PDB file of C-alpha atoms in Angstrom:
ATOM      1  CA  UNK P   1      38.055 -57.669 -34.164  1.00 56.00           C
ATOM      2  CA  UNK P   2      37.128 -55.211 -36.825  1.00 52.00           C
ATOM      3  CA  UNK P   3      40.031 -54.133 -39.069  1.00 46.00           C
ATOM      4  CA  UNK P   4      40.797 -50.449 -38.789  1.00 47.00           C
ATOM      5  CA  UNK P   5      43.219 -48.957 -41.334  1.00 45.00           C
ATOM      6  CA  UNK P   6      46.027 -46.838 -39.908  1.00 45.00           C
ATOM      7  CA  UNK P   7      45.387 -43.157 -40.249  1.00 40.00           C
ATOM      8  CA  UNK P   8      48.056 -41.130 -42.068  1.00 41.00           C
ATOM      9  CA  UNK P   9      50.551 -39.367 -39.802  1.00 40.00           C
ATOM     10  CA  UNK P  10      49.220 -35.869 -40.464  1.00 39.00           C
ATOM     11  CA  UNK P  11      45.816 -36.829 -39.070  1.00 36.00           C
ATOM     12  CA  UNK P  12      47.060 -38.972 -36.204  1.00 35.00           C
ATOM     13  CA  UNK P  13      46.260 -37.994 -32.647  1.00 35.00           C
ATOM     14  CA  UNK P  14      49.609 -37.893 -30.906  1.00 37.00           C
ATOM     15  CA  UNK P  15      49.841 -39.027 -27.296  1.00 36.00           C
ATOM     16  CA  UNK P  16      52.546 -38.043 -24.829  1.00 38.00           C
ATOM     17  CA  UNK P  17      54.312 -41.367 -25.334  1.00 39.00           C
ATOM     18  CA  UNK P  18      54.238 -41.546 -29.134  1.00 39.00           C
ATOM     19  CA  UNK P  19      55.958 -44.766 -30.138  1.00 40.00           C
ATOM     20  CA  UNK P  20      58.739 -45.058 -32.708  1.00 43.00           C
ATOM     21  CA  UNK P  21      56.317 -46.917 -34.973  1.00 50.00           C
ATOM     22  CA  UNK P  22      54.089 -43.839 -35.093  1.00 60.00           C
ATOM     23  CA  UNK P  23      57.057 -41.513 -35.431  1.00 84.00           C
ATOM     24  CA  UNK P  24      59.776 -39.857 -33.376  1.00 87.00           C
ATOM     25  CA  UNK P  25      58.779 -37.068 -31.020  1.00 92.00           C
ATOM     26  CA  UNK P  26      61.595 -34.531 -30.901  1.00 92.00           C
ATOM     27  CA  UNK P  27      62.378 -30.834 -30.787  1.00 94.00           C
ATOM     28  CA  UNK P  28      63.459 -29.226 -34.018  1.00 95.00           C
ATOM     29  CA  UNK P  29      64.334 -25.933 -35.669  1.00 97.00           C
ATOM     30  CA  UNK P  30      61.888 -24.936 -38.392  1.00 97.00           C
ATOM     31  CA  UNK P  31      63.046 -22.604 -41.151  1.00 97.00           C
ATOM     32  CA  UNK P  32      60.343 -20.914 -43.240  1.00 96.00           C
ATOM     33  CA  UNK P  33      61.286 -19.256 -46.534  1.00 94.00           C
ATOM     34  CA  UNK P  34      58.590 -16.949 -47.928  1.00 91.00           C
ATOM     35  CA  UNK P  35      57.835 -17.531 -51.593  1.00 83.00           C
ATOM     36  CA  UNK P  36      56.223 -15.103 -54.060  1.00 74.00           C
ATOM     37  CA  UNK P  37      52.429 -15.355 -54.034  1.00 66.00           C
ATOM     38  CA  UNK P  38      52.211 -15.271 -57.834  1.00 58.00           C
ATOM     39  CA  UNK P  39      50.816 -18.456 -59.341  1.00 51.00           C
ATOM     40  CA  UNK P  40      53.278 -19.659 -61.992  1.00 51.00           C
ATOM     41  CA  UNK P  41      56.881 -19.138 -60.962  1.00 57.00           C
ATOM     42  CA  UNK P  42      58.336 -20.838 -64.033  1.00 62.00           C
ATOM     43  CA  UNK P  43      61.201 -23.256 -64.609  1.00 69.00           C
ATOM     44  CA  UNK P  44      63.819 -20.924 -63.100  1.00 68.00           C
ATOM     45  CA  UNK P  45      62.090 -21.195 -59.742  1.00 71.00           C
ATOM     46  CA  UNK P  46      61.766 -24.984 -60.059  1.00 76.00           C
ATOM     47  CA  UNK P  47      65.515 -25.194 -60.656  1.00 80.00           C
ATOM     48  CA  UNK P  48      66.166 -23.065 -57.575  1.00 79.00           C
ATOM     49  CA  UNK P  49      63.728 -25.154 -55.535  1.00 82.00           C
ATOM     50  CA  UNK P  50      65.580 -28.331 -56.554  1.00 86.00           C
ATOM     51  CA  UNK P  51      68.978 -26.838 -55.703  1.00 87.00           C
ATOM     52  CA  UNK P  52      67.683 -25.726 -52.285  1.00 90.00           C
ATOM     53  CA  UNK P  53      66.438 -29.252 -51.576  1.00 90.00           C
ATOM     54  CA  UNK P  54      69.836 -30.681 -52.518  1.00 91.00           C
ATOM     55  CA  UNK P  55      71.587 -28.099 -50.311  1.00 92.00           C
ATOM     56  CA  UNK P  56      69.249 -28.897 -47.408  1.00 93.00           C
ATOM     57  CA  UNK P  57      69.894 -32.634 -47.706  1.00 91.00           C
ATOM     58  CA  UNK P  58      73.660 -32.036 -47.762  1.00 92.00           C
ATOM     59  CA  UNK P  59      73.247 -30.108 -44.483  1.00 92.00           C
ATOM     60  CA  UNK P  60      71.153 -32.965 -43.036  1.00 92.00           C
ATOM     61  CA  UNK P  61      67.902 -31.022 -43.173  1.00 93.00           C
ATOM     62  CA  UNK P  62      64.496 -31.956 -44.574  1.00 92.00           C
ATOM     63  CA  UNK P  63      62.928 -29.587 -47.134  1.00 92.00           C
ATOM     64  CA  UNK P  64      59.419 -29.349 -48.528  1.00 90.00           C
ATOM     65  CA  UNK P  65      57.019 -26.797 -50.003  1.00 88.00           C
ATOM     66  CA  UNK P  66      53.861 -25.902 -48.067  1.00 88.00           C
ATOM     67  CA  UNK P  67      51.627 -23.256 -49.580  1.00 86.00           C
ATOM     68  CA  UNK P  68      53.518 -20.009 -50.115  1.00 87.00           C
ATOM     69  CA  UNK P  69      56.468 -21.217 -48.061  1.00 91.00           C
ATOM     70  CA  UNK P  70      59.363 -23.600 -48.350  1.00 92.00           C
ATOM     71  CA  UNK P  71      59.986 -25.289 -45.003  1.00 95.00           C
ATOM     72  CA  UNK P  72      63.216 -26.800 -43.731  1.00 95.00           C
ATOM     73  CA  UNK P  73      63.487 -28.935 -40.601  1.00 95.00           C
ATOM     74  CA  UNK P  74      66.586 -29.707 -38.551  1.00 95.00           C
ATOM     75  CA  UNK P  75      66.566 -31.900 -35.419  1.00 92.00           C
ATOM     76  CA  UNK P  76      69.255 -33.501 -33.275  1.00 89.00           C
ATOM     77  CA  UNK P  77      68.378 -36.918 -34.760  1.00 87.00           C
ATOM     78  CA  UNK P  78      68.766 -35.643 -38.334  1.00 87.00           C
ATOM     79  CA  UNK P  79      71.308 -32.887 -38.005  1.00 89.00           C
ATOM     80  CA  UNK P  80      73.303 -33.328 -34.781  1.00 89.00           C
ATOM     81  CA  UNK P  81      73.179 -31.691 -31.354  1.00 91.00           C
ATOM     82  CA  UNK P  82      73.993 -28.169 -32.605  1.00 93.00           C
ATOM     83  CA  UNK P  83      71.033 -28.087 -34.976  1.00 95.00           C
ATOM     84  CA  UNK P  84      69.965 -24.544 -33.970  1.00 96.00           C
ATOM     85  CA  UNK P  85      73.164 -22.841 -35.152  1.00 96.00           C
ATOM     86  CA  UNK P  86      73.246 -25.202 -38.142  1.00 95.00           C
ATOM     87  CA  UNK P  87      69.737 -23.960 -39.013  1.00 96.00           C
ATOM     88  CA  UNK P  88      70.971 -20.361 -38.934  1.00 96.00           C
ATOM     89  CA  UNK P  89      73.925 -21.303 -41.157  1.00 95.00           C
ATOM     90  CA  UNK P  90      71.600 -23.117 -43.578  1.00 96.00           C
ATOM     91  CA  UNK P  91      69.336 -20.050 -43.720  1.00 96.00           C
ATOM     92  CA  UNK P  92      72.326 -17.933 -44.754  1.00 94.00           C
ATOM     93  CA  UNK P  93      73.234 -20.496 -47.429  1.00 93.00           C
ATOM     94  CA  UNK P  94      69.636 -20.366 -48.679  1.00 92.00           C
ATOM     95  CA  UNK P  95      69.855 -16.573 -48.937  1.00 90.00           C
ATOM     96  CA  UNK P  96      73.074 -16.796 -50.962  1.00 88.00           C
ATOM     97  CA  UNK P  97      71.509 -19.321 -53.356  1.00 85.00           C
ATOM     98  CA  UNK P  98      68.425 -17.137 -53.856  1.00 84.00           C
ATOM     99  CA  UNK P  99      70.406 -13.935 -54.374  1.00 81.00           C
ATOM    100  CA  UNK P 100      72.616 -15.547 -57.025  1.00 78.00           C
ATOM    101  CA  UNK P 101      69.534 -16.952 -58.794  1.00 73.00           C
ATOM    102  CA  UNK P 102      67.800 -13.557 -58.720  1.00 70.00           C
ATOM    103  CA  UNK P 103      70.868 -11.705 -59.998  1.00 69.00           C
ATOM    104  CA  UNK P 104      71.340 -14.156 -62.895  1.00 66.00           C
ATOM    105  CA  UNK P 105      67.728 -14.079 -64.098  1.00 64.00           C
ATOM    106  CA  UNK P 106      64.455 -12.205 -63.961  1.00 54.00           C
ATOM    107  CA  UNK P 107      63.114 -14.082 -60.961  1.00 61.00           C
ATOM    108  CA  UNK P 108      61.930 -11.952 -58.046  1.00 66.00           C
ATOM    109  CA  UNK P 109      62.130 -14.025 -54.857  1.00 68.00           C
ATOM    110  CA  UNK P 110      62.502 -12.267 -51.492  1.00 71.00           C
ATOM    111  CA  UNK P 111      65.056 -13.998 -49.285  1.00 84.00           C
ATOM    112  CA  UNK P 112      62.872 -13.468 -46.200  1.00 93.00           C
ATOM    113  CA  UNK P 113      63.304 -16.239 -43.637  1.00 96.00           C
ATOM    114  CA  UNK P 114      61.934 -17.056 -40.182  1.00 97.00           C
ATOM    115  CA  UNK P 115      63.363 -19.644 -37.768  1.00 98.00           C
ATOM    116  CA  UNK P 116      61.631 -21.047 -34.683  1.00 97.00           C
ATOM    117  CA  UNK P 117      61.938 -24.057 -32.383  1.00 96.00           C
ATOM    118  CA  UNK P 118      59.198 -26.490 -31.486  1.00 96.00           C
ATOM    119  CA  UNK P 119      58.152 -30.088 -30.974  1.00 95.00           C
ATOM    120  CA  UNK P 120      57.589 -32.227 -34.054  1.00 94.00           C
ATOM    121  CA  UNK P 121      56.698 -35.816 -34.871  1.00 93.00           C
ATOM    122  CA  UNK P 122      58.972 -37.151 -37.596  1.00 90.00           C
ATOM    123  CA  UNK P 123      58.865 -40.369 -39.551  1.00 87.00           C
ATOM    124  CA  UNK P 124      61.203 -41.948 -42.069  1.00 81.00           C
ATOM    125  CA  UNK P 125      64.767 -40.869 -42.758  1.00 76.00           C
ATOM    126  CA  UNK P 126      66.186 -38.131 -44.964  1.00 72.00           C
ATOM    127  CA  UNK P 127      65.345 -38.791 -48.598  1.00 64.00           C
ATOM    128  CA  UNK P 128      63.128 -41.786 -47.740  1.00 67.00           C
ATOM    129  CA  UNK P 129      59.426 -40.977 -47.264  1.00 64.00           C
ATOM    130  CA  UNK P 130      60.301 -38.421 -44.619  1.00 82.00           C
ATOM    131  CA  UNK P 131      57.448 -36.410 -43.152  1.00 85.00           C
ATOM    132  CA  UNK P 132      56.936 -34.238 -40.112  1.00 90.00           C
ATOM    133  CA  UNK P 133      54.015 -32.850 -38.198  1.00 92.00           C
ATOM    134  CA  UNK P 134      54.525 -29.874 -35.897  1.00 92.00           C
ATOM    135  CA  UNK P 135      52.924 -29.951 -32.470  1.00 92.00           C
ATOM    136  CA  UNK P 136      51.737 -26.484 -31.519  1.00 92.00           C
ATOM    137  CA  UNK P 137      52.368 -23.367 -33.570  1.00 94.00           C
ATOM    138  CA  UNK P 138      56.092 -23.577 -34.430  1.00 94.00           C
ATOM    139  CA  UNK P 139      55.436 -23.664 -38.190  1.00 95.00           C
ATOM    140  CA  UNK P 140      52.977 -20.758 -38.158  1.00 95.00           C
ATOM    141  CA  UNK P 141      55.404 -18.766 -35.981  1.00 96.00           C
ATOM    142  CA  UNK P 142      58.244 -19.353 -38.452  1.00 97.00           C
ATOM    143  CA  UNK P 143      55.945 -18.340 -41.312  1.00 96.00           C
ATOM    144  CA  UNK P 144      54.926 -15.183 -39.438  1.00 96.00           C
ATOM    145  CA  UNK P 145      58.581 -14.227 -38.937  1.00 96.00           C
ATOM    146  CA  UNK P 146      59.221 -14.791 -42.654  1.00 95.00           C
ATOM    147  CA  UNK P 147      56.278 -12.495 -43.447  1.00 94.00           C
ATOM    148  CA  UNK P 148      57.637  -9.798 -41.115  1.00 93.00           C
ATOM    149  CA  UNK P 149      61.111 -10.026 -42.650  1.00 93.00           C
ATOM    150  CA  UNK P 150      62.097  -7.970 -45.672  1.00 90.00           C
ATOM    151  CA  UNK P 151      65.091  -9.894 -46.941  1.00 89.00           C
ATOM    152  CA  UNK P 152      66.358 -10.681 -43.424  1.00 93.00           C
ATOM    153  CA  UNK P 153      66.659 -13.831 -41.326  1.00 95.00           C
ATOM    154  CA  UNK P 154      64.505 -13.420 -38.205  1.00 96.00           C
ATOM    155  CA  UNK P 155      64.678 -15.887 -35.302  1.00 97.00           C
ATOM    156  CA  UNK P 156      62.615 -16.442 -32.175  1.00 96.00           C
ATOM    157  CA  UNK P 157      63.830 -15.881 -28.606  1.00 94.00           C
ATOM    158  CA  UNK P 158      64.244 -19.645 -28.109  1.00 94.00           C
ATOM    159  CA  UNK P 159      66.537 -19.961 -31.133  1.00 96.00           C
ATOM    160  CA  UNK P 160      68.576 -16.898 -30.135  1.00 95.00           C
ATOM    161  CA  UNK P 161      68.990 -18.211 -26.583  1.00 93.00           C
ATOM    162  CA  UNK P 162      70.280 -21.581 -27.824  1.00 93.00           C
ATOM    163  CA  UNK P 163      72.598 -20.131 -30.473  1.00 95.00           C
ATOM    164  CA  UNK P 164      74.138 -17.775 -27.914  1.00 90.00           C
ATOM    165  CA  UNK P 165      77.423 -16.181 -28.956  1.00 91.00           C
ATOM    166  CA  UNK P 166      77.756 -18.299 -32.096  1.00 93.00           C
ATOM    167  CA  UNK P 167      75.883 -15.610 -34.044  1.00 93.00           C
ATOM    168  CA  UNK P 168      75.547 -11.856 -33.748  1.00 93.00           C
ATOM    169  CA  UNK P 169      71.919 -10.730 -33.591  1.00 95.00           C
ATOM    170  CA  UNK P 170      69.991  -7.506 -33.002  1.00 92.00           C
ATOM    171  CA  UNK P 171      66.369  -6.888 -32.040  1.00 93.00           C
ATOM    172  CA  UNK P 172      64.207  -6.400 -35.141  1.00 92.00           C
ATOM    173  CA  UNK P 173      62.221  -3.139 -34.752  1.00 88.00           C
ATOM    174  CA  UNK P 174      58.524  -3.476 -33.998  1.00 84.00           C
ATOM    175  CA  UNK P 175      58.647  -7.233 -33.346  1.00 84.00           C
ATOM    176  CA  UNK P 176      59.711  -9.746 -30.712  1.00 85.00           C
ATOM    177  CA  UNK P 177      62.125 -11.287 -33.206  1.00 93.00           C
ATOM    178  CA  UNK P 178      65.900 -11.107 -33.570  1.00 95.00           C
ATOM    179  CA  UNK P 179      67.675 -10.363 -36.851  1.00 95.00           C
ATOM    180  CA  UNK P 180      70.743 -12.424 -37.709  1.00 95.00           C
ATOM    181  CA  UNK P 181      73.558  -9.984 -38.471  1.00 92.00           C
ATOM    182  CA  UNK P 182      76.454 -12.423 -38.746  1.00 89.00           C
ATOM    183  CA  UNK P 183      77.593 -15.927 -37.824  1.00 91.00           C
ATOM    184  CA  UNK P 184      80.834 -16.406 -35.929  1.00 86.00           C
ATOM    185  CA  UNK P 185      83.021 -18.814 -37.886  1.00 75.00           C
ATOM    186  CA  UNK P 186      84.591 -20.976 -35.194  1.00 65.00           C
ATOM    187  CA  UNK P 187      86.934 -22.735 -37.636  1.00 61.00           C
ATOM    188  CA  UNK P 188      88.426 -19.406 -38.672  1.00 52.00           C
ATOM    189  CA  UNK P 189      88.723 -18.337 -35.033  1.00 48.00           C
ATOM    190  CA  UNK P 190      90.419 -21.621 -34.043  1.00 55.00           C
ATOM    191  CA  UNK P 191      92.782 -21.285 -36.995  1.00 55.00           C
ATOM    192  CA  UNK P 192      93.633 -17.736 -35.979  1.00 52.00           C
ATOM    193  CA  UNK P 193      94.363 -18.776 -32.376  1.00 57.00           C
ATOM    194  CA  UNK P 194      96.544 -21.751 -33.354  1.00 60.00           C
ATOM    195  CA  UNK P 195      98.372 -19.595 -35.919  1.00 61.00           C
ATOM    196  CA  UNK P 196      98.940 -16.892 -33.311  1.00 59.00           C
ATOM    197  CA  UNK P 197     100.378 -19.442 -30.869  1.00 65.00           C
ATOM    198  CA  UNK P 198     102.677 -20.862 -33.555  1.00 66.00           C
ATOM    199  CA  UNK P 199     103.940 -17.389 -34.471  1.00 64.00           C
ATOM    200  CA  UNK P 200     104.386 -16.064 -30.942  1.00 63.00           C
ATOM    201  CA  UNK P 201     105.016 -19.213 -28.984  1.00 60.00           C
ATOM    202  CA  UNK P 202     102.969 -20.518 -26.075  1.00 53.00           C
ATOM    203  CA  UNK P 203     104.031 -19.293 -22.631  1.00 50.00           C
ATOM    204  CA  UNK P 204     107.370 -17.643 -21.992  1.00 52.00           C
ATOM    205  CA  UNK P 205     109.701 -20.015 -23.773  1.00 48.00           C
ATOM    206  CA  UNK P 206     109.677 -20.631 -27.534  1.00 48.00           C
ATOM    207  CA  UNK P 207     110.680 -24.135 -28.466  1.00 45.00           C
TER     208      UNK P 207
END
């Protein structure tokens, strides 16, 4: 038969039963960080971009630049079953990194972030020719949230529903998005409870 070269993943037509060879079909959390629209952002921005990629990898997330956005992807395969709350935590880490970079230099980067959930096709492993293609509009939705934000982290209904009580959120005025106000630190809470029990005893009798 005639030889037909394999099309690159981004142009592939994905069927319902996409095989592992063509990539993994999975649901993921997509974080979009809005970047300044100015052309040359200079070496300070490149340094920040590199540090954000390193931070993302350490949190088991994929990071890449697409147009005026930096995208981060977390899935259960890459990041574990609680990838939605981990995405919110990563977004807060990203904000901290940006704010420290802005305060130490003359770089003006808004820490405006949007997070959505959606189906993606992924290939490769972290740090090794990893790529992903979103099915549907999850990426554009995350980018829209990042555009609506003004230094906040905005998440979709689906992300809020999955995160539940692990983060405190409030409705962002004029949108269907939720603003992340705070993340509940479960380690601190567990430590407080165990410390309380040690100090006051468990039950009626102290041993």
